[in-house]
Every structure is written in structure tokens, then in C-alpha cells.
Coordinates of C-alpha atoms and ligand atoms in Angstrom, one line a residue:
X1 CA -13.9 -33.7 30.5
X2 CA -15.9 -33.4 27.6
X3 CA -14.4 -32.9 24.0
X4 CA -12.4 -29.3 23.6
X5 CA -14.5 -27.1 20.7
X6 CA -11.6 -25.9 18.5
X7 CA -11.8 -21.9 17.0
X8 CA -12.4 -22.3 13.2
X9 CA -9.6 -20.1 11.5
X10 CA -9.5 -19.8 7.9
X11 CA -6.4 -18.3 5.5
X12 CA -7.2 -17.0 2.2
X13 CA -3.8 -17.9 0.9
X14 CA -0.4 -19.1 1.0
X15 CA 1.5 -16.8 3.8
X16 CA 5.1 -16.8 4.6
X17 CA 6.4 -19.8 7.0
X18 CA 6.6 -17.9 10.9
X19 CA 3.0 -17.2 10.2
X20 CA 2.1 -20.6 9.3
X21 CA 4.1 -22.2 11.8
X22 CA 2.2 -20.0 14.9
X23 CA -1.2 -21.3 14.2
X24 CA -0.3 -24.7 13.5
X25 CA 0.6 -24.5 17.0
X26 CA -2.3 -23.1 18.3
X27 CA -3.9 -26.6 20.1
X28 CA -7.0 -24.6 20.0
X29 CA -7.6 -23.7 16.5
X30 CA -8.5 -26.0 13.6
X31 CA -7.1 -24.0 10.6
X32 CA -7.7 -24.2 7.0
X33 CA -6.2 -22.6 4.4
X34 CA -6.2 -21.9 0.7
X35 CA -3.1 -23.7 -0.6
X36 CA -1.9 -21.6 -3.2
X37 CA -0.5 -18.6 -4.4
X38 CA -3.1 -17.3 -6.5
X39 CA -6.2 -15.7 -5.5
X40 CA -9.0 -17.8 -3.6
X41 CA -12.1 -17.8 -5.8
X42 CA -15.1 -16.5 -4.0
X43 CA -17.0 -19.3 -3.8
X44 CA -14.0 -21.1 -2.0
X45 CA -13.8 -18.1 0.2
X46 CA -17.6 -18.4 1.4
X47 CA -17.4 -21.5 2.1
X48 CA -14.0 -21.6 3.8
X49 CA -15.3 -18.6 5.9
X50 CA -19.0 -20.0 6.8
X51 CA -19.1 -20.3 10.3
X52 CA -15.3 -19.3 10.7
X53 CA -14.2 -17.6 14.2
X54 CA -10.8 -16.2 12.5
X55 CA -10.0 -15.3 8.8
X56 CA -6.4 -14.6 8.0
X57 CA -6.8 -12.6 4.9
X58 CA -5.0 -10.3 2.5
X59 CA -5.5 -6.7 1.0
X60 CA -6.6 -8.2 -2.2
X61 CA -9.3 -10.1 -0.6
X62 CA -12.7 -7.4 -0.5
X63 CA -14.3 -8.6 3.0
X64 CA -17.9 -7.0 2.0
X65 CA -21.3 -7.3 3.5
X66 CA -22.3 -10.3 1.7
X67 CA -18.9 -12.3 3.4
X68 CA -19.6 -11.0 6.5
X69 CA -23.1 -12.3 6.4
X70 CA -21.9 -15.6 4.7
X71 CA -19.2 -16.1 7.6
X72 CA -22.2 -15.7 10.5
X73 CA -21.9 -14.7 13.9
X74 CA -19.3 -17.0 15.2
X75 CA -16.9 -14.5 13.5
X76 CA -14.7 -12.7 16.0
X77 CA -11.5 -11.9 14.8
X78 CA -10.2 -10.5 10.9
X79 CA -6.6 -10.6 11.0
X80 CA -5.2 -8.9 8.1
X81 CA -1.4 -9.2 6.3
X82 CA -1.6 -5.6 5.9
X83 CA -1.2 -2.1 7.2
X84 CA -4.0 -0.9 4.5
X85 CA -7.5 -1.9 5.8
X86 CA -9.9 -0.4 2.8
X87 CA -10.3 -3.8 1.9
X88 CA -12.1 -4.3 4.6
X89 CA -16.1 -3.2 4.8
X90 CA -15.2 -1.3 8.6
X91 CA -19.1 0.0 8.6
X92 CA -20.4 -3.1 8.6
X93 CA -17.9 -4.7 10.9
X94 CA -18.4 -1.9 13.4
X95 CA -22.4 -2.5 13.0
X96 CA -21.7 -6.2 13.5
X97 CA -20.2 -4.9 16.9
X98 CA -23.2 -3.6 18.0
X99 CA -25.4 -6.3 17.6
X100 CA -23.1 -9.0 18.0
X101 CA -20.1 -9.3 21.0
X102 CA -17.9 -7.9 18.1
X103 CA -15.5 -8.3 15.3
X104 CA -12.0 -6.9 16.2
X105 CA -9.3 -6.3 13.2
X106 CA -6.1 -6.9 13.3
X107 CA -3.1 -5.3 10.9
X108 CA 0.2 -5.1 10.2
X109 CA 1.8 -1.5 10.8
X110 CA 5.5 -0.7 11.8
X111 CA 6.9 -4.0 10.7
X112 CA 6.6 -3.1 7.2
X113 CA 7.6 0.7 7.1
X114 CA 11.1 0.4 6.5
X115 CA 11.0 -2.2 3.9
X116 CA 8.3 0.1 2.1
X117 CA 9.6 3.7 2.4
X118 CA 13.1 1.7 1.0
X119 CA 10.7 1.0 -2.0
X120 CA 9.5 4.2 -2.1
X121 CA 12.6 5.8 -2.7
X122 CA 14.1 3.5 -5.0
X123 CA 10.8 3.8 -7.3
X124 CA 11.8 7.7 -7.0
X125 CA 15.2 7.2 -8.4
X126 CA 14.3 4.9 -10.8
X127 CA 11.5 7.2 -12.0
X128 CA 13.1 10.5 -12.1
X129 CA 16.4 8.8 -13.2
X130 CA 14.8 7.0 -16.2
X131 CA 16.1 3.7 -14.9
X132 CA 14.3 1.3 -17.3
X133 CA 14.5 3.5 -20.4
X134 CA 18.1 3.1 -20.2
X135 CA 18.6 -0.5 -19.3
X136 CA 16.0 -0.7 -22.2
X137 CA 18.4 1.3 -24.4
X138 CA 21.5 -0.7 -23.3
X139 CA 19.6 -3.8 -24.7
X140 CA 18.1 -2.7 -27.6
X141 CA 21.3 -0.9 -29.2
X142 CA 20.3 2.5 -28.7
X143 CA 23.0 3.1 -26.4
X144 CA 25.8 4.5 -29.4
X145 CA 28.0 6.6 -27.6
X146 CA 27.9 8.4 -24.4
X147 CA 25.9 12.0 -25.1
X148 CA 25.9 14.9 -23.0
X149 CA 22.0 15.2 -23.4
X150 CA 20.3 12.1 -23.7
X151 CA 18.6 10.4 -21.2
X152 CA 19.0 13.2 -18.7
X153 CA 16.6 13.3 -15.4
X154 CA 15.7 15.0 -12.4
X155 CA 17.8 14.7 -9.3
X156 CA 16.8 15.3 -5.8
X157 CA 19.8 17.9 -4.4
X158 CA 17.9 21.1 -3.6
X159 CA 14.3 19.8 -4.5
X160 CA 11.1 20.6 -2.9
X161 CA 9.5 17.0 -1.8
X162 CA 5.5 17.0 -1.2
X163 CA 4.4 14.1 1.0
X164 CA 1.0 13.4 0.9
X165 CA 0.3 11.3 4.2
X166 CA 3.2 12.0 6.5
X167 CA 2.0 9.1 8.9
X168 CA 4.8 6.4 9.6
X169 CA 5.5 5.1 6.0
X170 CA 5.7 8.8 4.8
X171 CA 8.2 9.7 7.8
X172 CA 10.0 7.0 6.8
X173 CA 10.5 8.5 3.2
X174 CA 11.2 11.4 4.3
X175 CA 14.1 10.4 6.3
X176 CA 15.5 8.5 3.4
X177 CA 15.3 11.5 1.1
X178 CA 16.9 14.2 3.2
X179 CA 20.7 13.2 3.3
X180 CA 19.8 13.6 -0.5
X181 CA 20.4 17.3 -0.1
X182 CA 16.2 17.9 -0.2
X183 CA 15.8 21.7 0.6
X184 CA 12.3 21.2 1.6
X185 CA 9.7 19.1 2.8
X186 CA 5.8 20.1 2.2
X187 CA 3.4 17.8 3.4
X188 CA -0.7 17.3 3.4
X189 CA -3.1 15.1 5.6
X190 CA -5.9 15.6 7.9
X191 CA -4.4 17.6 10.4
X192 CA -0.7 19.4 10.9
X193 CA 1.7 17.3 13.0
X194 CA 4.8 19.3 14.4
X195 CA 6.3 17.0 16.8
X196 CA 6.7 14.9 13.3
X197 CA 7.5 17.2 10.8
X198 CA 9.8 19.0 13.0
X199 CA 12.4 16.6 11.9
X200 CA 12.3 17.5 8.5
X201 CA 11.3 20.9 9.1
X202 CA 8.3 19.7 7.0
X203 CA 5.4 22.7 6.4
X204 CA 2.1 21.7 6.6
X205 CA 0.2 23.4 3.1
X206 CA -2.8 22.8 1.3
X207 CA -3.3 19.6 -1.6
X208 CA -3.0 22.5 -4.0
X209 CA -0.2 24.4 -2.8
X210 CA 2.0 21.2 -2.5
X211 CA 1.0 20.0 -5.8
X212 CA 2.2 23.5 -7.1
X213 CA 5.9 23.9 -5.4
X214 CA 6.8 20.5 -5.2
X215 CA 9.5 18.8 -7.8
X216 CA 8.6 15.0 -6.6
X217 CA 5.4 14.0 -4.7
X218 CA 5.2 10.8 -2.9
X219 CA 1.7 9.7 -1.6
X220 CA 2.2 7.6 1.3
X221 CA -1.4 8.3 2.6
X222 CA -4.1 5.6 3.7
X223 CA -7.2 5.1 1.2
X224 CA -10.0 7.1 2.6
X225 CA -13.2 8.6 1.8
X226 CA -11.2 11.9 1.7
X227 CA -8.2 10.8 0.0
X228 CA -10.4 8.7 -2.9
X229 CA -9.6 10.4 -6.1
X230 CA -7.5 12.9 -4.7
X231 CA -5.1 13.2 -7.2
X232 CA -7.8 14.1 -10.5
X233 CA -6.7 16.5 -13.3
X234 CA -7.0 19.5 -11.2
X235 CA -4.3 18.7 -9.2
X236 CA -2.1 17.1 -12.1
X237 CA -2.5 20.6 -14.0
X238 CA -1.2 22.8 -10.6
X239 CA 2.1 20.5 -10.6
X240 CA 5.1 22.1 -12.5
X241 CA 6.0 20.6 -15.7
X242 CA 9.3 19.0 -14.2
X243 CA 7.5 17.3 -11.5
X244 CA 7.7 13.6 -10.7
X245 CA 4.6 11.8 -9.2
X246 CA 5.3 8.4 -7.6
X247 CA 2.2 6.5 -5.7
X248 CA 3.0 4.0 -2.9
X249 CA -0.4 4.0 -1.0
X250 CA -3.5 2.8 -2.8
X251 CA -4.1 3.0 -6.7
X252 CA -7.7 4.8 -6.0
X253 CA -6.3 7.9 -4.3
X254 CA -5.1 8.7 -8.1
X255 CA -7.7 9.3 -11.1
X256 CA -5.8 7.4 -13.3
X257 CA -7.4 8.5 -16.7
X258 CA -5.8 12.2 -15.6
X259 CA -2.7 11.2 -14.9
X260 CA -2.7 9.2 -18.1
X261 CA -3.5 12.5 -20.0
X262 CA -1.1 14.4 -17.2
X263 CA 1.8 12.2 -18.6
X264 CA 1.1 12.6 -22.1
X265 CA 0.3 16.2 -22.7
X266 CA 3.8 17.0 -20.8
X267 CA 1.5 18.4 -18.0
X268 CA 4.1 16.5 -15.3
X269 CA 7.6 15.0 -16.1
X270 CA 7.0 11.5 -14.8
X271 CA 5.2 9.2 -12.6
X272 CA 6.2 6.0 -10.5
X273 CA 3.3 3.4 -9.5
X274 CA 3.5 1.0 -7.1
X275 CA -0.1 0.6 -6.6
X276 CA -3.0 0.9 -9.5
X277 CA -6.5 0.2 -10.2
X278 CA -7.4 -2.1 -10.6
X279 CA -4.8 -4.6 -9.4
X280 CA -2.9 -6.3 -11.7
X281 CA -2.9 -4.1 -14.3
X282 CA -4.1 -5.6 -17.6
X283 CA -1.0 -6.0 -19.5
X284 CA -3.0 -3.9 -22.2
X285 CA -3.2 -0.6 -20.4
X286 CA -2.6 2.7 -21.6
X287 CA 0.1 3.6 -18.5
X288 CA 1.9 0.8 -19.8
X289 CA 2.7 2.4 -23.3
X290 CA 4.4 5.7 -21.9
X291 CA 8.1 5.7 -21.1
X292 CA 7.9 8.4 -18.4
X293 CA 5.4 6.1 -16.2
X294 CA 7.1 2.9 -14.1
X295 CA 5.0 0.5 -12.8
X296 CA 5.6 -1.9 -10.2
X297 CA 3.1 -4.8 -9.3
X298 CA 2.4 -3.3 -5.5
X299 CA 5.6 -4.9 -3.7
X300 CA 6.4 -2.3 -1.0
X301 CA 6.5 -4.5 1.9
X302 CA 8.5 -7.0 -0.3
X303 CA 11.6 -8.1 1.2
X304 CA 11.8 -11.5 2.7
X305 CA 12.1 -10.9 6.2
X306 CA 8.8 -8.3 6.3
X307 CA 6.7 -10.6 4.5
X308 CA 7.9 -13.0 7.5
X309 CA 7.4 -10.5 10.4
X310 CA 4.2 -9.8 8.8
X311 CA 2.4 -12.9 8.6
X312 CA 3.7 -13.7 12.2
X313 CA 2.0 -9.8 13.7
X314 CA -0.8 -10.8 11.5
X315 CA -1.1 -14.7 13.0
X316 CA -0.2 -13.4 16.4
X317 CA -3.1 -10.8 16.2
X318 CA -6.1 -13.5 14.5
X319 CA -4.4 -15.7 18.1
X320 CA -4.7 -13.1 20.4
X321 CA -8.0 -12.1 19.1
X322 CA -9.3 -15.4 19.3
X323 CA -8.1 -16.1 22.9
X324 CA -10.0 -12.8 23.7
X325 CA -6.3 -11.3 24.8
X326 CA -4.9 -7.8 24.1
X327 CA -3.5 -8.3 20.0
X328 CA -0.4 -7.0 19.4
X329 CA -1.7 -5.1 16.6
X330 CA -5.1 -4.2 16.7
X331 CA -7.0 -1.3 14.0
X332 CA -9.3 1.0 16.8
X333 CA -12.7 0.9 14.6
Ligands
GLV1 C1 0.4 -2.8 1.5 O1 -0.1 -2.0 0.7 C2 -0.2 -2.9 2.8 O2 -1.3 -2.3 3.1 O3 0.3 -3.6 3.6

């Protein structure tokens, strides 16, 4: 029997230990990895990924032309620890399907839904509740007696919620907000889904009609062509003054400069940022001066066990794909 030809598999980066573990039992892979927790630099990536079958990557890694061209045609398999694929140049990997036998994607949907609409809502409250302004004023002696109008917020009990996205993340939200006493649930997207929205009696409107009746809006949508930019000053300046804006999805569906001057001219109460562009944030931004915007550094999927699950869907799919076997999770390009 000659020597067995092991399936080159490379990881961008650290990833949580069920993950790790499953490919370093795979007998039939040789895997590399980047051992750290900071970004790979892209010289290390190119070289990690020439002549790779499998990468493991993350959404902050941009797998363009020039990386697929640099990884070759032994490349059969991206296996990403995400449910957001725009990092990912899909054009080219579908062309890449046509002339070679194919590059199939793998990603992480389902397993991180809970974990993220719970982050979703909490960002919500925390926004529309003026959570760190007052833990702020608790530690820097503002806090001088207990006043009947400082500090005051928004609260959800007869609200209107606009959803923009109402796939399984934006579901999720929803069925977190409603025992909130939400009167009503709008929602946008590419086309109206009643089975779905019948639970929340959801109404499918128009971007601008949402923007206009809604107290909070949550986007929970995928980064698109369509959605790119979809939040710009036009639809900052149809939302009521009292609104609250909170972004879960990708920092590029928002024009950020607009909601900068949305949040400052009073235009919309407050807005809550999970997601930005670029990512990090330089620590010298303007949305970083305002009191009515919260920023988080993009952990939705953040809990301990979903980081686990994911990086176990996401070593399972890279496997699978490798071993030319149904993945468990596989993105239909
Ligand atoms: C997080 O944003 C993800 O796409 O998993």
C-alpha cells in the first residue's frame, strides 16, 4: 500500500476547543493553523492557504480573488465560523465551480441564533434604557439624588418594532420582544413571509414605511448588494424623533456618516451597534463621542457554548466537505 496523501486544511486563527479537537482527529487531514488570537497577517494567510484543500476561516478574514488564486485548484472546501458569508468573494468561488470540480462553503446558521437575538435585545434595553450613561453617572458622582426626570428612556410596552431581515436571527428577536407588551411588529426583506410573521402577526411594509412607524428598529438582515447602505440619511430623516436604531447584522448595511449626523441633529433618539465599519472601530471615532450611541465590539454569537457549537458545525462542515460527504451546514451558492 503506498503512502496515504493527507487533505491540507488550514485555520486562520485560534478557534474554540470541540472544533480543534474534530480535525485533530481527522487521520486524513494534515492541519495548520494560525496560533493566535489576533488576526493572521496576509502574507501568513497566502502562504498557509497555497495549495490548501480546506481553510477554516472567520468573518473577518476577506477571502478575495487574489486568495483564491493564491490557494490554487486543490481548494475544495471554505468552511466558515459564521452565519454571515460577505466575507467571502461567492462570484468568484461560484466561477471557480465552473471551471474547476468546485468550491463548496460551509457556515454556521441555527447554532448561533439564540445566543445572538439574546444580544440583540439586551443591546435594545441597554440603548433605549441609557444603560451606560447611568452606570457612568453612578461612577462619576453625577448620581445626587434620585430625580423624577433624569435619565429617563424609551420602554418597549405598546411600541411599534421594525425588523429589517426577519430570517431566523430576526424571528428570534422578535420572539424575545413580544412578551414585552410590543403592539406591533413591521418588518422588511426581499419578499413577505406569512407562515413566519404570522406568529407575531408581523406586516410586511416598505424600508420607508417601517422606518416611519416604528419606535425601535433592529436590523437583523444579511449584507447584500440590496441591503448595502440601506440605512443612508433618507431613511434616518423618515424615523420619528423618539426612535431607537440598534444594528446586529453587518456594519455596511448602515451609512454611518448619516447616522452620525442622525444622532446628533436629534433626527432619532438613539442607536445601539453591534457591528460597524470598519471593524474595530478606531478608538478615535466620532460615534464614540455621543452618549445616545452604544457600541459593542460585534459579539452576538458570544456566549461560551455557541462559540463551541460553532467551531464544531464549522469543523464538521470543512470534514464533510473534504470527504466529499453531505456537510451538515452547507451555503447553496
Ligand atoms: C456573525 O456576525 C456571524 O456572521 O456569525
Amino acid at each position: 500500500m503506498g503512502p496515504v496523501r493527507l487533505m491540507k486544511v488550514f485555520i486562520t486563527r485560534r478557534i474554540p476547543a470541540e472544533g480543534r479537537a474534530a480535525l485533530a482527529r481527522a487521520s486524513d487531514c494534515e492541519v495548520e493553523q494560525w496560533d493566535s488570537d489576533e488576526p493572521i497577517p496576509y502574507k501568513d494567510l497566502e502562504r498557509g492557504l497555497t495549495g490548501a484543500h480546506g481553510l477554516l476561516c472567520l468573518l473577518s478574514d476577506c477571502v478575495d480573488k487574489k486568495l483564491l488564486d493564491t490557494a490554487g485548484a486543490n481548494l475544495k472546501v471554505i468552511s466558515t465560523l459564521s452565519v454571515g458569508v460577505d466575507h467571502l468573494a461567492l462570484d468568484e468561488i461560484k466561477k471557480r465551480c465552473l471551471i474547476h470540480s468546485g468550491i463548496r462553503v460551509g457556515y454556521t446558521p441555527d447554532v448561533l441564533t439564540d445566543a445572538t437575538a439574546e444580544l440583540a435585545v439586551s443591546l435594545l434595553l441597554t440603548t433605549c434604557r441609557r444603560l451606560p450613561e447611568a452606570i457612568e453617572e453612578v461612577k462619576n458622582g453625577g448620581w445626587t439624588s434620585w430625580k423624577p426626570l433624569w435619565l429617563c428612556g424609551y420602554g418597549l410596552k405598546e411600541s411599534t418594532v421594525g425588523i429589517i431581515g426577519l430570517g431566523r436571527i430576526g424571528q428570534a428577536i422578535a420572539r424575545r420582544l413580544k412578551p414585552f407588551g410590543v403592539q406591533r411588529f413591521l418588518y422588511t426583506g426581499r419578499q413577505p413571509k406569512p407562515k413566519e410573521a404570522a406568529e407575531f402577526q408581523a406586516e410586511f411594509v416598505t424600508t420607508s414605511q417601517l422606518a416611519a412607524e416604528s419606535d425601535f428598529i433592529i436590523v437583523s438582515c444579511s449584507l447584500t448588494p440590496a441591503t448595502k447602505g440601506l440605512c443612508n440619511s433618507a431613511f434616518f430623516q423618515q424615523m420619528k424623533k423618539t426612535a431607537v436604531f440598534v444594528n446586529i447584522s453587518r456594519g455596511e448595511v448602515v451609512n454611518q456618516d448619516d447616522l452620525y449626523q442622525a444622532l446628533t441633529s436629534s433626527q432619532i433618539a438613539a442607536a445601539g451597534l453591534d457591528v460597524t465599519t470598519p471593524e474595530p472601530l478606531p478608538t478615535n471615532h466620532p460615534l464614540l463621542t455621543l452618549k445616545n450611541c452604544v457600541i459593542l465590539p460585534h459579539i452576538g454569537s458570544a456566549t461560551y457554548g455557541t462559540r463551541n457549537t460553532m467551531s464544531l458545525l464549522a469543523a464538521n462542515n470543512l470534514l464533510a466537505g473534504l470527504r466529499g460527504e453531505p456537510m451538515p451546514s452547507e451555503f447553496k451558492l
